[in-house]
Amino acid sequence: MTHPDFDRYAPLRMADAGASGGASGGTSAASNGNVPDDQLIILPVRSFVLFPGVVMPVAIARPASIAAAQQAVREGRPVGILMQRDSSVEEPNPTDLHRMGVIANILRYVTAPDGTHHLVCQGEQRFRVNEFVREKPFITARVTRIEESDDLSSDIEARFVHLQNQANEVMELLPQVPAELVAAVRGANSPAGLTDLVSAYVDIAPDEKQELLETVDIAARMNKVSRLLAHRIEVLRLSQEISKQTKASLDERQREVLLREQMAAIQKQLGEDDGNSAEIAELEKAIADAGMPEDVEQMARKELGRLRRMQDASAEYGMIRTYLDWLIALPWKLPEEKAIDIAEARRILDEDHFGLDKIKRRIVEYLAVRKLAPNGKAPILCFAGPPGVGKTSLGQSIARAMGRKFVRVSLGGVHDEAEIRGHRRTYVGALPGNIIQGIRKAGTRDCVMMLDEIDKMGSGIQGDPSAAMLEVLDPEQNGTFRDNYLGVTFDLSRVVFIATANMLDTIPGPLRDRMEIISLSGYTDSEKLQIAKRYLVRRQMEANGVRPEQVEVEDEALSAIIRAYTREAGVRNLEREIGRAIRHVAVGIADGSVAHARIAVDTLPELLGPPIFEDEVALRVSVPGVATGLAWTPVGGDILFIEATKVPGRGGLILTGQLGDVMKESAQAAMSLVKSRAAEFGIDPAVFASNDVHVHVPAGATPKDGPSAGVAMFTALVSLLSGRTVRKDTAMTGEISLRGLVLPVGGIKEKVVAAARAGLTRVMLPARNRRDYEDIPQDARDRLEFVWLERVDEAIANALEPAANADEPLLPLKAAS
């Protein structure tokens, strides 16, 4: 039930309001003549239902309504109040009105000083429209009055008592109920009168009130009103209970605040004030100066308010203070975009790195795009390659070229999602993730962040950190990165992310898809020599405290260290060996026995010991059955020897050297191909019946797998069984099929570099790998002869030496049909 302030009649309902520019009080119906007695003047109203026996004011503004009211007052007759079906209709016609309404007596007609017109009406009786007679200047209709039933059966009387009790309960639950309404409800003596009174004041929609008005049967009408009051009583009870609980909570909080203020005042009077107020003021000023976004600043001030109400000895005080320190320390303000000088960027890259022309060109393209579109979504670069080739230092060079801060985040061994997204503040010792920590360390939002060893992340019971990295490395999402510790979003879109990896296979597919992979292969011997001369020697001299005029390192000595003391794709071990040699001569310089030292080829055994690596190619391929293959490893390419020999047996195949399943299958396929085409290669088929063939791949402690040794195995078997040796200057790679085809393989770039590094001069590659030729470094291309293979016949023709006792091969080579 509603309970507005009452005047002497009832609450004011602006039932007919809304028409703009209402008629003036001068509108007259005198010229229209009197309305016949069998017709009722109709007064349309909007969103308002009057019930019999209820007094309510009605505001009128439309010309037709004013004319109707004035005519009724002039003739001293009642009006019929009908509610519109659609309240938005400004000029309703009979079809827009309900057919049942209430006949009302006009108790008072008032024209206010502002020109508005008001009626005070009392509902008298329900009526139903039989027909509408006219529409202008107001609507009239012939109606049928509906008499109320005077049934006072025990059933109706019980409903009456129940309804009266419900109405009384509602008024008790409502605050400030007018005394007139209470008296009217308690003094009601008619079931119909009480039902209509409650219907008029119950808080329901006008359409529902119209439905109650049209319910003529008193029992059905009382049931509907009783159900509405029961629902209202339940809502009011719950609302009152919630209000009591809320008030009790607020009272407790106010009491706590008051006590804390009193305690603070007492401590200040006793001289025990610990400066907490000064600290709060300092934090408040820092928050205002931090330039936080609006939502973040609201969070910070909320936490500051909590801090103000706490004792600094409580555990939560320190937690909130640490949280505020993090929010204040983060660089929320967007720094000014610095201009990128492309020419200076090229100079820095050339100064820091030798070679890597394709990589430098791609980096320059990246910087050029960042210069032209500083607010664009730049790709995430991932440098992939073996250790020691300069991936991390490339990131530092990019930061120098862009004039930005550089920060490195190591992801090796990270297996907890919280290392990326941070811990929730509820945990003791919680901190933000490595990303936010790196941003704070850099002190700027546009830093260059190196995500080192992204392929070394693992997953555990704490979650999958690589899944958390998906949002960080997605330019479409990282503008709203949310750290669990901060609890607010932080914009990472201006951070230049650069990742490094040794292997791509361990990076999950969705994460790899978000990065642009830039592969860095191993260096050739000539590139290593230039790197050593330009960077490594100078760096090791500075690290060991000697000057260039005290130690001289000859180029031939550097080349000898590269060939005989290191075998790697990068230059990390090379730098260590150079450092060993310099430290050895630094002893004599330090004790004064040597003024100037020279590191030459003949001094290397004394400085570094005997050579670690030797040229095994000539030795190993000097007998039939040995072929040189090429292999790819996570640290670059390498040469691989395939050895085959005959032992008495029954035609079996023995495989050793810790070979994987794929490599074993390649050996079996090579053996089957040799047996099927033995005659073509001058091999006696009877040799298979009395001999087993043993294939061994040295370095047996190292697991080996993959199909790319198929050509080398086939060549070794043909060499063994035909008695012809394999050329010692030739290495080969490629997968074979049982039809004799040579199929393409991966890692061509790394394998060819390894062949050049090992001193070989010829490589045999699958013809379908010609697409990889452009990726091979120019130095390796200049030093090697390339033989492209379509079929295994071409491999035999180019790899085997001629027969020892003939000028021609044992049998002419034929193409397989």
Coordinates of N, CA, C and O in Angstrom, one line a residue, residues 161-256:
V161 N -12.9 -10.2 7.5 CA -12.0 -10.1 8.7 C -10.6 -10.3 8.3 O -9.7 -9.6 8.8
H162 N -10.3 -11.4 7.5 CA -8.9 -11.7 7.1 C -8.3 -10.5 6.3 O -7.1 -10.1 6.6
L163 N -9.1 -9.9 5.4 CA -8.6 -8.8 4.7 C -8.3 -7.6 5.5 O -7.3 -6.8 5.4
Q164 N -9.1 -7.3 6.5 CA -9.0 -6.2 7.4 C -7.7 -6.4 8.3 O -6.9 -5.4 8.5
N165 N -7.5 -7.6 8.7 CA -6.3 -7.9 9.5 C -5.0 -7.7 8.6 O -4.0 -7.2 9.1
Q166 N -5.0 -8.1 7.4 CA -3.9 -7.9 6.5 C -3.6 -6.5 6.3 O -2.4 -6.0 6.3
A167 N -4.7 -5.7 6.1 CA -4.5 -4.3 5.9 C -3.9 -3.6 7.1 O -3.0 -2.7 7.0
N168 N -4.3 -4.0 8.3 CA -3.8 -3.4 9.5 C -2.3 -3.8 9.7 O -1.5 -3.0 10.1
E169 N -1.9 -5.0 9.3 CA -0.5 -5.5 9.4 C 0.3 -4.7 8.5 O 1.5 -4.3 8.8
V170 N -0.2 -4.4 7.3 CA 0.6 -3.6 6.3 C 0.8 -2.2 6.9 O 1.9 -1.7 6.8
M171 N -0.2 -1.6 7.4 CA 0.0 -0.3 8.0 C 0.9 -0.2 9.2 O 1.6 0.8 9.4
E172 N 1.0 -1.3 9.9 CA 1.9 -1.3 11.0 C 3.4 -1.4 10.5 O 4.3 -0.9 11.2
L173 N 3.6 -2.1 9.4 CA 4.9 -2.3 8.8 C 5.4 -1.0 8.1 O 6.6 -0.8 8.0
L174 N 4.5 -0.2 7.6 CA 4.8 1.0 6.9 C 5.0 2.1 7.9 O 4.3 2.3 8.8
P175 N 6.1 2.9 7.7 CA 6.3 4.1 8.5 C 5.4 5.3 8.1 O 5.1 5.5 6.9
Q176 N 5.0 6.1 9.0 CA 4.3 7.3 8.8 C 3.0 7.1 8.0 O 2.8 7.8 7.0
V177 N 2.2 6.2 8.4 CA 0.9 6.0 7.7 C -0.1 7.1 8.2 O -0.2 7.3 9.4
P178 N -0.8 7.7 7.3 CA -1.7 8.8 7.7 C -2.8 8.2 8.6 O -3.3 7.1 8.4
A179 N -3.2 9.0 9.6 CA -4.2 8.6 10.6 C -5.5 8.4 10.0 O -6.3 7.5 10.3
E180 N -5.9 9.2 8.9 CA -7.1 9.1 8.3 C -7.3 7.8 7.6 O -8.4 7.2 7.6
L181 N -6.2 7.3 7.0 CA -6.3 6.0 6.3 C -6.4 4.8 7.3 O -7.2 3.9 7.1
V182 N -5.8 4.9 8.4 CA -5.9 3.9 9.5 C -7.3 3.9 10.0 O -7.9 2.8 10.1
A183 N -7.9 5.1 10.2 CA -9.3 5.1 10.7 C -10.2 4.6 9.7 O -11.2 3.9 10.0
A184 N -10.0 4.9 8.4 CA -10.9 4.4 7.4 C -10.9 2.9 7.2 O -11.9 2.3 7.1
V185 N -9.7 2.3 7.3 CA -9.6 0.8 7.2 C -10.3 0.2 8.4 O -11.0 -0.8 8.3
R186 N -10.0 0.7 9.6 CA -10.5 0.0 10.8 C -12.0 0.3 11.0 O -12.7 -0.5 11.6
G187 N -12.5 1.4 10.4 CA -13.9 1.7 10.5 C -14.8 1.1 9.4 O -16.0 1.3 9.4
A188 N -14.2 0.4 8.5 CA -14.9 -0.1 7.3 C -15.9 -1.2 7.9 O -15.5 -2.1 8.7
N189 N -17.1 -1.2 7.4 CA -18.1 -2.2 7.8 C -18.7 -2.9 6.6 O -19.6 -3.7 6.8
S190 N -18.2 -2.6 5.4 CA -18.7 -3.3 4.2 C -17.6 -4.0 3.5 O -16.5 -3.5 3.3
P191 N -17.8 -5.3 3.2 CA -16.7 -6.0 2.5 C -16.3 -5.4 1.1 O -15.1 -5.2 0.8
A192 N -17.3 -4.9 0.4 CA -17.0 -4.2 -0.9 C -16.3 -2.9 -0.7 O -15.3 -2.6 -1.3
G193 N -16.7 -2.1 0.4 CA -16.1 -0.9 0.6 C -14.6 -1.0 1.1 O -13.7 -0.3 0.6
L194 N -14.4 -2.0 2.0 CA -13.0 -2.3 2.4 C -12.1 -2.7 1.2 O -11.0 -2.3 1.1
T195 N -12.7 -3.6 0.4 CA -11.9 -4.1 -0.7 C -11.5 -3.0 -1.7 O -10.4 -2.9 -2.1
D196 N -12.5 -2.1 -2.0 CA -12.2 -1.0 -2.9 C -11.2 0.0 -2.3 O -10.3 0.5 -3.0
L197 N -11.3 0.2 -1.0 CA -10.4 1.1 -0.3 C -9.0 0.6 -0.3 O -8.0 1.3 -0.7
V198 N -8.8 -0.7 0.0 CA -7.5 -1.3 -0.1 C -6.9 -1.3 -1.5 O -5.8 -1.0 -1.8
S199 N -7.8 -1.6 -2.5 CA -7.4 -1.6 -3.9 C -6.9 -0.3 -4.3 O -6.0 -0.2 -5.2
A200 N -7.5 0.8 -3.8 CA -7.1 2.1 -4.3 C -5.7 2.5 -3.8 O -5.0 3.2 -4.5
Y201 N -5.3 2.0 -2.6 CA -4.1 2.5 -2.0 C -3.0 1.4 -2.1 O -1.8 1.7 -1.7
V202 N -3.3 0.2 -2.5 CA -2.2 -0.8 -2.6 C -1.2 -0.4 -3.8 O -1.7 0.2 -4.8
D203 N 0.0 -0.7 -3.6 CA 1.1 -0.3 -4.5 C 1.2 -1.3 -5.6 O 2.1 -2.2 -5.6
I204 N 0.4 -1.2 -6.6 CA 0.4 -2.1 -7.8 C 0.3 -1.2 -9.1 O 0.0 0.0 -9.0
A205 N 0.5 -1.8 -10.2 CA 0.4 -1.1 -11.5 C -1.1 -0.7 -11.8 O -2.0 -1.4 -11.4
P206 N -1.3 0.3 -12.6 CA -2.6 0.7 -13.0 C -3.4 -0.4 -13.7 O -4.6 -0.5 -13.5
D207 N -2.8 -1.1 -14.5 CA -3.5 -2.2 -15.2 C -4.0 -3.3 -14.3 O -5.1 -3.8 -14.5
E208 N -3.2 -3.5 -13.2 CA -3.7 -4.5 -12.2 C -4.9 -3.9 -11.4 O -5.8 -4.6 -11.1
K209 N -4.8 -2.6 -11.1 CA -6.0 -2.0 -10.5 C -7.2 -2.0 -11.4 O -8.4 -2.2 -10.9
Q210 N -7.1 -1.8 -12.7 CA -8.2 -1.9 -13.6 C -8.8 -3.3 -13.6 O -10.0 -3.5 -13.6
E211 N -7.9 -4.3 -13.4 CA -8.4 -5.7 -13.4 C -9.2 -5.9 -12.1 O -10.3 -6.6 -12.1
L212 N -8.8 -5.3 -11.0 CA -9.6 -5.4 -9.7 C -10.9 -4.7 -9.9 O -12.0 -5.1 -9.4
L213 N -10.9 -3.5 -10.6 CA -12.1 -2.8 -10.8 C -13.1 -3.6 -11.6 O -14.3 -3.6 -11.4
E214 N -12.6 -4.3 -12.6 CA -13.5 -5.1 -13.5 C -13.9 -6.4 -12.9 O -14.7 -7.1 -13.5
T215 N -13.4 -6.8 -11.7 CA -13.8 -8.0 -11.0 C -15.1 -7.7 -10.2 O -15.0 -7.1 -9.1
V216 N -16.2 -8.0 -10.7 CA -17.5 -7.7 -10.1 C -17.8 -8.6 -8.9 O -18.3 -8.1 -7.9
D217 N -17.5 -9.9 -9.0 CA -17.8 -10.8 -8.0 C -17.0 -10.5 -6.7 O -15.7 -10.4 -6.8
I218 N -17.6 -10.2 -5.6 CA -17.0 -9.8 -4.4 C -16.0 -10.8 -3.9 O -14.9 -10.4 -3.4
A219 N -16.3 -12.0 -3.9 CA -15.4 -13.1 -3.4 C -14.1 -13.2 -4.2 O -13.0 -13.2 -3.6
A220 N -14.3 -13.2 -5.5 CA -13.1 -13.2 -6.3 C -12.2 -12.0 -6.1 O -11.0 -12.1 -6.1
R221 N -12.9 -10.8 -6.0 CA -12.1 -9.6 -5.8 C -11.4 -9.6 -4.5 O -10.2 -9.2 -4.4
M222 N -12.0 -10.1 -3.5 CA -11.4 -10.1 -2.2 C -10.2 -11.1 -2.2 O -9.1 -10.8 -1.5
N223 N -10.3 -12.2 -2.9 CA -9.2 -13.1 -3.0 C -8.0 -12.5 -3.7 O -6.8 -12.7 -3.3
K224 N -8.2 -11.8 -4.8 CA -7.1 -11.1 -5.5 C -6.4 -10.1 -4.6 O -5.2 -10.0 -4.5
V225 N -7.2 -9.3 -3.9 CA -6.6 -8.2 -3.0 C -5.8 -8.9 -1.9 O -4.8 -8.4 -1.5
S226 N -6.4 -10.0 -1.4 CA -5.7 -10.7 -0.2 C -4.4 -11.2 -0.7 O -3.4 -11.1 0.1
R227 N -4.3 -11.8 -1.9 CA -3.0 -12.3 -2.4 C -2.0 -11.2 -2.6 O -0.8 -11.3 -2.2
L228 N -2.4 -10.0 -3.1 CA -1.5 -8.9 -3.2 C -1.0 -8.4 -1.9 O 0.2 -8.1 -1.7
L229 N -1.9 -8.4 -0.9 CA -1.4 -7.9 0.4 C -0.5 -8.9 1.1 O 0.5 -8.5 1.8
A230 N -0.7 -10.2 0.8 CA 0.2 -11.2 1.4 C 1.6 -11.0 0.9 O 2.6 -11.1 1.6
H231 N 1.7 -10.8 -0.5 CA 3.0 -10.6 -1.1 C 3.7 -9.3 -0.5 O 4.9 -9.3 -0.2
R232 N 2.8 -8.3 -0.4 CA 3.4 -7.0 0.1 C 3.9 -7.1 1.6 O 4.9 -6.6 2.0
I233 N 3.1 -7.9 2.4 CA 3.5 -8.1 3.8 C 4.9 -8.8 3.8 O 5.8 -8.4 4.6
E234 N 5.1 -9.8 3.0 CA 6.4 -10.6 3.0 C 7.5 -9.6 2.6 O 8.6 -9.7 3.2
V235 N 7.3 -8.8 1.6 CA 8.4 -7.9 1.1 C 8.7 -6.9 2.3 O 9.9 -6.6 2.5
L236 N 7.6 -6.4 2.9 CA 7.9 -5.4 4.0 C 8.6 -6.0 5.2 O 9.5 -5.3 5.8
R237 N 8.3 -7.2 5.5 CA 9.0 -7.9 6.6 C 10.5 -8.1 6.3 O 11.3 -7.8 7.2
L238 N 10.8 -8.6 5.1 CA 12.2 -8.7 4.7 C 12.9 -7.4 4.7 O 14.0 -7.3 5.1
S239 N 12.2 -6.4 4.1 CA 12.9 -5.1 4.1 C 13.2 -4.5 5.5 O 14.2 -3.9 5.7
Q240 N 12.2 -4.7 6.4 CA 12.4 -4.3 7.8 C 13.6 -5.0 8.4 O 14.4 -4.4 9.2
E241 N 13.6 -6.3 8.2 CA 14.7 -7.1 8.8 C 16.1 -6.6 8.3 O 17.1 -6.5 9.0
I242 N 16.2 -6.4 6.9 CA 17.4 -6.0 6.3 C 17.8 -4.6 6.9 O 19.0 -4.3 7.2
S243 N 16.8 -3.7 7.0 CA 17.1 -2.4 7.6 C 17.6 -2.4 9.0 O 18.6 -1.7 9.3
K244 N 17.1 -3.3 9.8 CA 17.6 -3.5 11.2 C 19.0 -4.0 11.2 O 19.9 -3.5 11.9
Q245 N 19.3 -5.0 10.3 CA 20.7 -5.5 10.3 C 21.7 -4.4 9.8 O 22.8 -4.3 10.4
T246 N 21.3 -3.7 8.8 CA 22.2 -2.6 8.3 C 22.4 -1.5 9.3 O 23.5 -1.0 9.5
K247 N 21.4 -1.2 10.0 CA 21.5 -0.1 11.1 C 22.4 -0.6 12.2 O 23.2 0.2 12.7
A248 N 22.3 -1.9 12.6 CA 23.1 -2.4 13.6 C 24.6 -2.4 13.2 O 25.5 -2.0 13.9
S249 N 24.9 -2.7 11.9 CA 26.2 -2.7 11.4 C 26.8 -1.3 11.4 O 27.9 -1.1 11.7
L250 N 26.0 -0.4 10.9 CA 26.5 1.0 10.9 C 26.7 1.6 12.3 O 27.7 2.3 12.5
D251 N 25.9 1.2 13.2 CA 26.1 1.7 14.6 C 27.4 1.1 15.1 O 28.1 1.9 15.8
E252 N 27.7 -0.1 14.8 CA 28.9 -0.7 15.3 C 30.1 0.0 14.7 O 31.1 0.2 15.4
R253 N 30.1 0.2 13.4 CA 31.2 0.9 12.7 C 31.4 2.3 13.2 O 32.5 2.8 13.5
Q254 N 30.2 3.0 13.4 CA 30.4 4.4 14.0 C 31.0 4.4 15.4 O 31.8 5.3 15.7
R255 N 30.6 3.4 16.2 CA 31.2 3.3 17.5 C 32.7 3.0 17.4 O 33.5 3.6 18.2
E256 N 33.1 2.2 16.5 CA 34.5 1.8 16.3 C 35.3 3.1 15.9 O 36.4 3.4 16.4

